[in-house]
mmCIF file of C-alpha atoms and ligand atoms in Angstrom:
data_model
loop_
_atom_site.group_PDB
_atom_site.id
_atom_site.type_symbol
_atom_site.label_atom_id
_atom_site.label_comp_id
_atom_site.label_asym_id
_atom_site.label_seq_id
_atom_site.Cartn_x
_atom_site.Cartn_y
_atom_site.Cartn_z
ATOM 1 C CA UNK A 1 -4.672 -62.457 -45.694
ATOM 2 C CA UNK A 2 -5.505 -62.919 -42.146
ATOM 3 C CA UNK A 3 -5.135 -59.668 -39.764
ATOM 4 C CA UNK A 4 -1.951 -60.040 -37.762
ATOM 5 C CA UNK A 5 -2.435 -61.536 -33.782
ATOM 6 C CA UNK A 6 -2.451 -58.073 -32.158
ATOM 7 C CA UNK A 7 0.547 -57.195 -29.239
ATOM 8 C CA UNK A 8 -0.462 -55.410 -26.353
ATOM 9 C CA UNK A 9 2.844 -54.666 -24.861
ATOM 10 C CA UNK A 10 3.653 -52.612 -21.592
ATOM 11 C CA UNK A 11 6.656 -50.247 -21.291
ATOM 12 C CA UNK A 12 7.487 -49.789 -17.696
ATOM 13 C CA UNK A 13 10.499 -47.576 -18.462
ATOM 14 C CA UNK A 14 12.398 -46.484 -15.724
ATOM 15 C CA UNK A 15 9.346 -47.213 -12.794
ATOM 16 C CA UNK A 16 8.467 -50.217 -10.287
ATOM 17 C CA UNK A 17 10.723 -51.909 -7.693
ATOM 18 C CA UNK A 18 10.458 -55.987 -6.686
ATOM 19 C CA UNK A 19 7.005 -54.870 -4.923
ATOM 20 C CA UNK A 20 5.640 -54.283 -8.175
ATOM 21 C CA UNK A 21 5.865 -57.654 -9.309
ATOM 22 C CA UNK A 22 2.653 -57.810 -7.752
ATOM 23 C CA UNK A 23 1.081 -55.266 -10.682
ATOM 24 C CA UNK A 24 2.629 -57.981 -13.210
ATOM 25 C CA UNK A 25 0.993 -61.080 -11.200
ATOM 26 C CA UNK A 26 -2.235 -59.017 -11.185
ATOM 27 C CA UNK A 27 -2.190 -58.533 -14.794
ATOM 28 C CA UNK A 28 -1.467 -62.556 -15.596
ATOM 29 C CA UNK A 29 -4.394 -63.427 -13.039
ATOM 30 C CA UNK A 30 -7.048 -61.154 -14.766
ATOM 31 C CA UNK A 31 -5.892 -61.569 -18.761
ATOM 32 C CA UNK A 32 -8.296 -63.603 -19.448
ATOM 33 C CA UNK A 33 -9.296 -65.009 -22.564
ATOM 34 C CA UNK A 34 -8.236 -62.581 -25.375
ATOM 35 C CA UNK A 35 -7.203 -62.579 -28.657
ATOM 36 C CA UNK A 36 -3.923 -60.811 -27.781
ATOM 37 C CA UNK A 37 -0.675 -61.581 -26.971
ATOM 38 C CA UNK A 38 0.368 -59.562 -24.506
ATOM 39 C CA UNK A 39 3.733 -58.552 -22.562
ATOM 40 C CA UNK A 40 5.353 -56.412 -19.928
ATOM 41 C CA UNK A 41 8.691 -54.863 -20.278
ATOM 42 C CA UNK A 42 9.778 -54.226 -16.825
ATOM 43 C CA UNK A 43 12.964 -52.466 -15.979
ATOM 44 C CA UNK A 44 15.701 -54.795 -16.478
ATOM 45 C CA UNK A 45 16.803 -55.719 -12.944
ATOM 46 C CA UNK A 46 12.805 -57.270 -12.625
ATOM 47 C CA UNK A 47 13.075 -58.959 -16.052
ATOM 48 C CA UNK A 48 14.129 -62.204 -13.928
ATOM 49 C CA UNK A 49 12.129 -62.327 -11.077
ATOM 50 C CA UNK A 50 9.193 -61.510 -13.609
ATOM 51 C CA UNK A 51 10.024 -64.294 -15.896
ATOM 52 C CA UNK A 52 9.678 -66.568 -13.057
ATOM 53 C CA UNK A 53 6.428 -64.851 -11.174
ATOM 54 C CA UNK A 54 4.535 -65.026 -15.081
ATOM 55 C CA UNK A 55 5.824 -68.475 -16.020
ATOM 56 C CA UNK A 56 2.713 -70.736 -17.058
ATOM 57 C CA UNK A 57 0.970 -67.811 -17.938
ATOM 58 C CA UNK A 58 0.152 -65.985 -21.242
ATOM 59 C CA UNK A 59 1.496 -63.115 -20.144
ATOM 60 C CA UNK A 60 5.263 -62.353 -22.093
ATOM 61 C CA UNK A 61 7.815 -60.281 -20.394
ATOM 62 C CA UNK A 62 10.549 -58.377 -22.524
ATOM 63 C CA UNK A 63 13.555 -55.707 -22.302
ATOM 64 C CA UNK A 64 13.248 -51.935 -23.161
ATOM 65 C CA UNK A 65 17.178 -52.059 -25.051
ATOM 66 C CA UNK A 66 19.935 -54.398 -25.417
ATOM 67 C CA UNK A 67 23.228 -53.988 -26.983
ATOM 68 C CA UNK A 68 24.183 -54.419 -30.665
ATOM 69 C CA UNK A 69 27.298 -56.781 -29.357
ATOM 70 C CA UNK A 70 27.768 -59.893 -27.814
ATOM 71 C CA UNK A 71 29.352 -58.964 -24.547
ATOM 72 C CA UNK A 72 32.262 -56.658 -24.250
ATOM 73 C CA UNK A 73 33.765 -53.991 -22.125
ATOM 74 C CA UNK A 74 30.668 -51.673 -22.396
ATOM 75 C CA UNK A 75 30.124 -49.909 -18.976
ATOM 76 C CA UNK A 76 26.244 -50.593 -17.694
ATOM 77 C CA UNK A 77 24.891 -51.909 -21.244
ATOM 78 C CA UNK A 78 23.332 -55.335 -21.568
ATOM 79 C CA UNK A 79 23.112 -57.234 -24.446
ATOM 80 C CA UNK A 80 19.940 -59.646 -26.434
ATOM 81 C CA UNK A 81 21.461 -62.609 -24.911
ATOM 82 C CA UNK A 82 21.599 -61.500 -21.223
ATOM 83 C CA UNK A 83 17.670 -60.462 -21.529
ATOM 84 C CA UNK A 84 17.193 -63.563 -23.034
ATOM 85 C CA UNK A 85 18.654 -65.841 -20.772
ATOM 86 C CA UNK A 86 16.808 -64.519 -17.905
ATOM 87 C CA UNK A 87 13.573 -65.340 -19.543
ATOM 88 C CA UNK A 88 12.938 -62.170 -21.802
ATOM 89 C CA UNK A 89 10.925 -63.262 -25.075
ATOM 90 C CA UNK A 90 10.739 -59.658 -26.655
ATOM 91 C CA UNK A 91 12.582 -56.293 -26.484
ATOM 92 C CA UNK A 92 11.457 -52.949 -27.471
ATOM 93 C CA UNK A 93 14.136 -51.208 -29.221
ATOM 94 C CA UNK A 94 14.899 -47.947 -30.948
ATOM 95 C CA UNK A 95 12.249 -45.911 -28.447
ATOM 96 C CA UNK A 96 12.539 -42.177 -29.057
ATOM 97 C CA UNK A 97 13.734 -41.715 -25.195
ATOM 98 C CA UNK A 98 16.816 -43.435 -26.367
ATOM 99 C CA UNK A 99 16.825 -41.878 -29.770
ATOM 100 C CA UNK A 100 16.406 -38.837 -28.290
ATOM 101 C CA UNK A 101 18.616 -39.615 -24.968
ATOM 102 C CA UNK A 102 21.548 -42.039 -25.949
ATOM 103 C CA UNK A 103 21.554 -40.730 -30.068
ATOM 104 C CA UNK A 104 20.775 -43.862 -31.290
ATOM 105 C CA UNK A 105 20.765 -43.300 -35.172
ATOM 106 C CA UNK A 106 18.362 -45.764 -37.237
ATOM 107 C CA UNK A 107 21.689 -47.553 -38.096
ATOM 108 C CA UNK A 108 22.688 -48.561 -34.629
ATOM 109 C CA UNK A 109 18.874 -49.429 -34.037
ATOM 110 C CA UNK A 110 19.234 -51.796 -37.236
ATOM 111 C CA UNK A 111 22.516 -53.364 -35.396
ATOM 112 C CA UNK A 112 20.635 -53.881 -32.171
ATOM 113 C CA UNK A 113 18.023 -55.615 -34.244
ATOM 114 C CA UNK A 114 20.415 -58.342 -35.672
ATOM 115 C CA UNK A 115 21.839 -59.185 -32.236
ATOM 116 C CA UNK A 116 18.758 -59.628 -30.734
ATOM 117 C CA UNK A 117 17.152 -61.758 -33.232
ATOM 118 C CA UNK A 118 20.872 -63.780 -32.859
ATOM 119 C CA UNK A 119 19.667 -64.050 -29.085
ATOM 120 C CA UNK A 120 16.049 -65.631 -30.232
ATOM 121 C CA UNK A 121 14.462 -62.007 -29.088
ATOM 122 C CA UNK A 122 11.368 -60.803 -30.857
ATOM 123 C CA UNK A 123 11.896 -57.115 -31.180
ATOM 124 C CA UNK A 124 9.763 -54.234 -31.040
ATOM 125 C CA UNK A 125 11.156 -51.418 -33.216
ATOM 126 C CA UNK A 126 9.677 -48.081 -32.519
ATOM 127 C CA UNK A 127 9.659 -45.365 -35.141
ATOM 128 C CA UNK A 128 7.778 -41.736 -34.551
ATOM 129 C CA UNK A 129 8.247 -38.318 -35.381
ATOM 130 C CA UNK A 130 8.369 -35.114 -33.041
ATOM 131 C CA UNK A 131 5.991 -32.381 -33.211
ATOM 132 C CA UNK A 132 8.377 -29.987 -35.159
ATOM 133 C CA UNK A 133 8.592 -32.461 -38.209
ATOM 134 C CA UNK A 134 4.779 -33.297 -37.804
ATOM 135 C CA UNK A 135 4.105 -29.183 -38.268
ATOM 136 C CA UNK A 136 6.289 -29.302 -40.733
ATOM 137 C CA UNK A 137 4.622 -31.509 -42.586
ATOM 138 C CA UNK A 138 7.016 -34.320 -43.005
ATOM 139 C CA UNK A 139 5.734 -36.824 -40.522
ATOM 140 C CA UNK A 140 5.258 -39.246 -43.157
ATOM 141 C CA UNK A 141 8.706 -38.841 -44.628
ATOM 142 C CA UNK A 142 10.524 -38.704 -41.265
ATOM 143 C CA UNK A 143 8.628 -42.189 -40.456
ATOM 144 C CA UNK A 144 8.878 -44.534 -43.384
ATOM 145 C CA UNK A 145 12.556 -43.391 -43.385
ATOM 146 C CA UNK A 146 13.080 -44.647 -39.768
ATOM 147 C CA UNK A 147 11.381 -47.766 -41.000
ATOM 148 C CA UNK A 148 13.940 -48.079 -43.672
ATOM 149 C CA UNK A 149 16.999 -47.449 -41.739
ATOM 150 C CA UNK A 150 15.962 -49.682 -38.619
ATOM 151 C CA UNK A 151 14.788 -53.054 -39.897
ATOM 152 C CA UNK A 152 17.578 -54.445 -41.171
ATOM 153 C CA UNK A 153 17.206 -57.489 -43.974
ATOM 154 C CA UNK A 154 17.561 -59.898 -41.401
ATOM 155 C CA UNK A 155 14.044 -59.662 -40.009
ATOM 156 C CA UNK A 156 12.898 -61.443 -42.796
ATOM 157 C CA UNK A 157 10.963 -65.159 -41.993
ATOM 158 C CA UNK A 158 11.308 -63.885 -37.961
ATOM 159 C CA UNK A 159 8.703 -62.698 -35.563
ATOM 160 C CA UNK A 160 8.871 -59.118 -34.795
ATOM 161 C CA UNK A 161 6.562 -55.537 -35.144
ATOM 162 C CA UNK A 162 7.001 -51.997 -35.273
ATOM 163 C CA UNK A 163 5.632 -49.287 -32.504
ATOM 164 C CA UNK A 164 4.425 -46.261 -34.064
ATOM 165 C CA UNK A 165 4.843 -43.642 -31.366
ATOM 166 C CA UNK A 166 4.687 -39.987 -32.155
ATOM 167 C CA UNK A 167 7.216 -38.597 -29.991
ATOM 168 C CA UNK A 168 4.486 -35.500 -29.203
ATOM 169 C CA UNK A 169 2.102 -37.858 -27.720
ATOM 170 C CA UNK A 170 4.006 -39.707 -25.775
ATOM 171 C CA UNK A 171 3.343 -38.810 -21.428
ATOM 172 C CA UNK A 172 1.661 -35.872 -22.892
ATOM 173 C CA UNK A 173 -2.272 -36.808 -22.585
ATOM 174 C CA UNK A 174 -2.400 -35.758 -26.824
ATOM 175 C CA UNK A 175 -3.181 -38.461 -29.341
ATOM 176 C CA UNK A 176 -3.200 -37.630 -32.968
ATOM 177 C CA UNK A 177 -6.700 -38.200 -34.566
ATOM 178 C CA UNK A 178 -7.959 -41.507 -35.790
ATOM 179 C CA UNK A 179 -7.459 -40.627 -39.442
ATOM 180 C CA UNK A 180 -4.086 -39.295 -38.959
ATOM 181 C CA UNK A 181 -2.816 -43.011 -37.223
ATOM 182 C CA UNK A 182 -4.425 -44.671 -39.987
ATOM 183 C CA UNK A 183 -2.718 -42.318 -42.618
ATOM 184 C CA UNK A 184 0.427 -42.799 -40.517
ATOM 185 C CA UNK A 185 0.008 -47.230 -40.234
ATOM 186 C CA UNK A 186 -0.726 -47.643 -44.230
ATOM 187 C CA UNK A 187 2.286 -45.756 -44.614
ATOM 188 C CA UNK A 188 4.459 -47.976 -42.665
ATOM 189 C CA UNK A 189 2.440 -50.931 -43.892
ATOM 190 C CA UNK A 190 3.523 -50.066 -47.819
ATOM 191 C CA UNK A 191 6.990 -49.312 -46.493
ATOM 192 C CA UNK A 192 7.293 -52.652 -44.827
ATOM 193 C CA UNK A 193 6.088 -54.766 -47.803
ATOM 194 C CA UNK A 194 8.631 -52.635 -50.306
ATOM 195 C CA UNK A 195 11.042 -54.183 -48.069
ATOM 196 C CA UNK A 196 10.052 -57.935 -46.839
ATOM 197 C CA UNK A 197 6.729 -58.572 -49.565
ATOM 198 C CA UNK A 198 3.305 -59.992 -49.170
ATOM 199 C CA UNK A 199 4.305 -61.636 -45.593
ATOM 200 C CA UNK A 200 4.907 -58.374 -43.988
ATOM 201 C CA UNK A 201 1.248 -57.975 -44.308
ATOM 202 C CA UNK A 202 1.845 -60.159 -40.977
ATOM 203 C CA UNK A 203 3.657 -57.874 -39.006
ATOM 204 C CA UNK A 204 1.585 -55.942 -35.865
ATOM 205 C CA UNK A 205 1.955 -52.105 -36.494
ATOM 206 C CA UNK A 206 1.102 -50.919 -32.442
ATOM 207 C CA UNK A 207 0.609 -47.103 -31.764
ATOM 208 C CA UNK A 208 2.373 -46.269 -29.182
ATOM 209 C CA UNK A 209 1.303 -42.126 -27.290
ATOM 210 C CA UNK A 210 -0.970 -42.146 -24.555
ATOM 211 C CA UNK A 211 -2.856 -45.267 -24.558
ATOM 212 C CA UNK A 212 -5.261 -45.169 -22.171
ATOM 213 C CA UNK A 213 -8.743 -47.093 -21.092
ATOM 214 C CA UNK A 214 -10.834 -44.506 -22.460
ATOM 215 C CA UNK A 215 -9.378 -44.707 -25.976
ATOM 216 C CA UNK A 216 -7.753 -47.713 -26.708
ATOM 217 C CA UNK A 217 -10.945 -49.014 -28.229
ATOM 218 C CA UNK A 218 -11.090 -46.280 -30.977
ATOM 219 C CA UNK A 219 -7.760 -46.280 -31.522
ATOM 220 C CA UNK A 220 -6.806 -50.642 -31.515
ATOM 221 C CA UNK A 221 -10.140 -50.178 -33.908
ATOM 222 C CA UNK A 222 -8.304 -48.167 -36.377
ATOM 223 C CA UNK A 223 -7.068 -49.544 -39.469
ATOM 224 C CA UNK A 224 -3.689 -51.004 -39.618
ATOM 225 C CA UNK A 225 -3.661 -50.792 -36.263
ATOM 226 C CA UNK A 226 -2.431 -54.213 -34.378
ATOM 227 C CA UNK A 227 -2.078 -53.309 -31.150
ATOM 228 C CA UNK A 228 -0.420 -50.819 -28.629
ATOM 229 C CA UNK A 229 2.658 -49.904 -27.014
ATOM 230 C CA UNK A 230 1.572 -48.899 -23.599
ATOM 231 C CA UNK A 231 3.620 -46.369 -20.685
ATOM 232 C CA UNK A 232 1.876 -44.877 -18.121
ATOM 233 C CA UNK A 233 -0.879 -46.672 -18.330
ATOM 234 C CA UNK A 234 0.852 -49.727 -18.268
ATOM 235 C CA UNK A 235 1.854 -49.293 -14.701
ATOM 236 C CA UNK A 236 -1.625 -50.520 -12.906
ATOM 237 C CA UNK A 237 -2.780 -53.960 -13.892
ATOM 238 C CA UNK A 238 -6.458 -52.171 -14.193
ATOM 239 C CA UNK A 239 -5.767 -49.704 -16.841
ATOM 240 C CA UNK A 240 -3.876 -52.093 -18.748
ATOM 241 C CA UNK A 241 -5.950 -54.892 -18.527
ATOM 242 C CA UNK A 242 -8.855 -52.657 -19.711
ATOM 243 C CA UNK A 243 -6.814 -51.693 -22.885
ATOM 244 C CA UNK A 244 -5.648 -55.888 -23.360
ATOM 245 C CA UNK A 245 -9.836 -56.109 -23.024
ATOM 246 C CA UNK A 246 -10.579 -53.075 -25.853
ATOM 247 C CA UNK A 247 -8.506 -55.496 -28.055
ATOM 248 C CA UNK A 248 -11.213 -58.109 -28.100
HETATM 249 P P1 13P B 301 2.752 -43.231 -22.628
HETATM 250 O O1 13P B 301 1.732 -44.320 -22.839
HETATM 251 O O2 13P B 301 3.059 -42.975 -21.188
HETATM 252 O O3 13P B 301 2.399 -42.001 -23.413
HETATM 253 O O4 13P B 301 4.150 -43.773 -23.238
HETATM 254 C C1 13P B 301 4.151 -44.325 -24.512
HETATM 255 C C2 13P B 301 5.460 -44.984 -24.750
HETATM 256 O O5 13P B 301 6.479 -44.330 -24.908
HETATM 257 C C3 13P B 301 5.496 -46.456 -24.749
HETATM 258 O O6 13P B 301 6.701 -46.923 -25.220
#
């Protein structure tokens, strides 16, 4: 079985303004040849004007959330199909700042799956445990059971991967160690067969916690690693196009 096509995917969260369009245009000029896909998720207010400044390039943009309905009266939300019709192709969803922030339980992260593979989205489901559980050694229990809970059946036959993202490295500088991602992917790589088979061998596990130039080449080298979920560093075409580059 073939490695999976790695993601390099860049989470803007709540940073840049329309003048940073030009980061985004910087990054689709200097991509390159690579054997990555690669995206931006911009806040959502730049998702459109992005969508049209990266059109005929390789460069994907996607949302950070969407909705698990339709449309409704839900004050400030916006749902799979919105992102999607302004030219979103992915959408990160289930990140620990809205875990964390907005309570999302793996169940409503499982919901928000289903509507956004109704709206043709290709989601990004982050999983990742905080320090306390890590100390307390049950990292590896916490994890596997947010993989459970948050990819619903329906993923089956579609296009998606999962984020591994401690929640202790995250903005923080601190990675864990090489062996303890690898540890951390195979587990989430058994868990994700147990629950699609063979084809989920398919499926990109990122890491996701302070991905920077100086080690994305260890870490994107690690097994079961395939590919990264990128913050800070995301911001400045230079840094990330140096971590799209450690990804061959
Ligand atoms: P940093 O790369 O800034 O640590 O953020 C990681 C992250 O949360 C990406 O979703």
């Amino acid at each position: 079985m073939t490695a999976p096509q790695p993601l390099i995917a860049g989470n803007w969260k709540m940073n840049g303004l329309t003048a940073s369009l030009a980061e985004a245009r910087a990054v689709a000029e200097g991509v390159g040849a690579t054997r990555a896909r690669v995206a931006i998720c911009p806040p959502a207010v730049l998702i459109h004007q992005m969508a049209d400044a990266l059109a005929g390039t390789p460069v994907l943009v996607g949302g950070q959330d969407s909705h698990e309905e339709e449309a409704g009266a839900f004050t400030g939300d916006i749902s799979a199909a919105m992102l999607a019709d302004v030219g979103a192709r992915l959408v990160i969803l289930g990140h620990s700042e809205r875990r964390a922030g907005y309570r999302e339980t793996d169940g409503r992260v499982a919901r928000k799956v289903v509507a956004a593979l109704r709206a043709g989205l290709e989601p990004i489901v982050c999983v990742g445990e905080t320090l306390e559980e890590r100390k307390a050694g049950q990292a590896l229990a916490v994890v596997t059971g947010q993989v459970r809970g948050s990819l619903p059946s329906e993923l089956a036959g579609h296009r998606f991967s999962v984020a591994y993202e401690p929640v202790w490295a995250i903005g923080t500088g601190l990675t864990p160690t090489t062996p303890e991602i690898e540890e951390m992917h195979r587990a989430i790589r058994a868990t994700l067969v147990e629950s699609f088979g063979p084809a989920a061998r398919a499926v990109p596990i990122l890491y996701g916690g302070s991905v920077k130039p100086s080690n994305a080449e260890e870490i994107l080298a690690a097994d079961e690693v395939g590919g990264a979920l990128v913050g800070g560093a995301s911001l400045k075409a230079s840094d990330f196009l140096a971590i799209v580059k450690a990804a061959g």
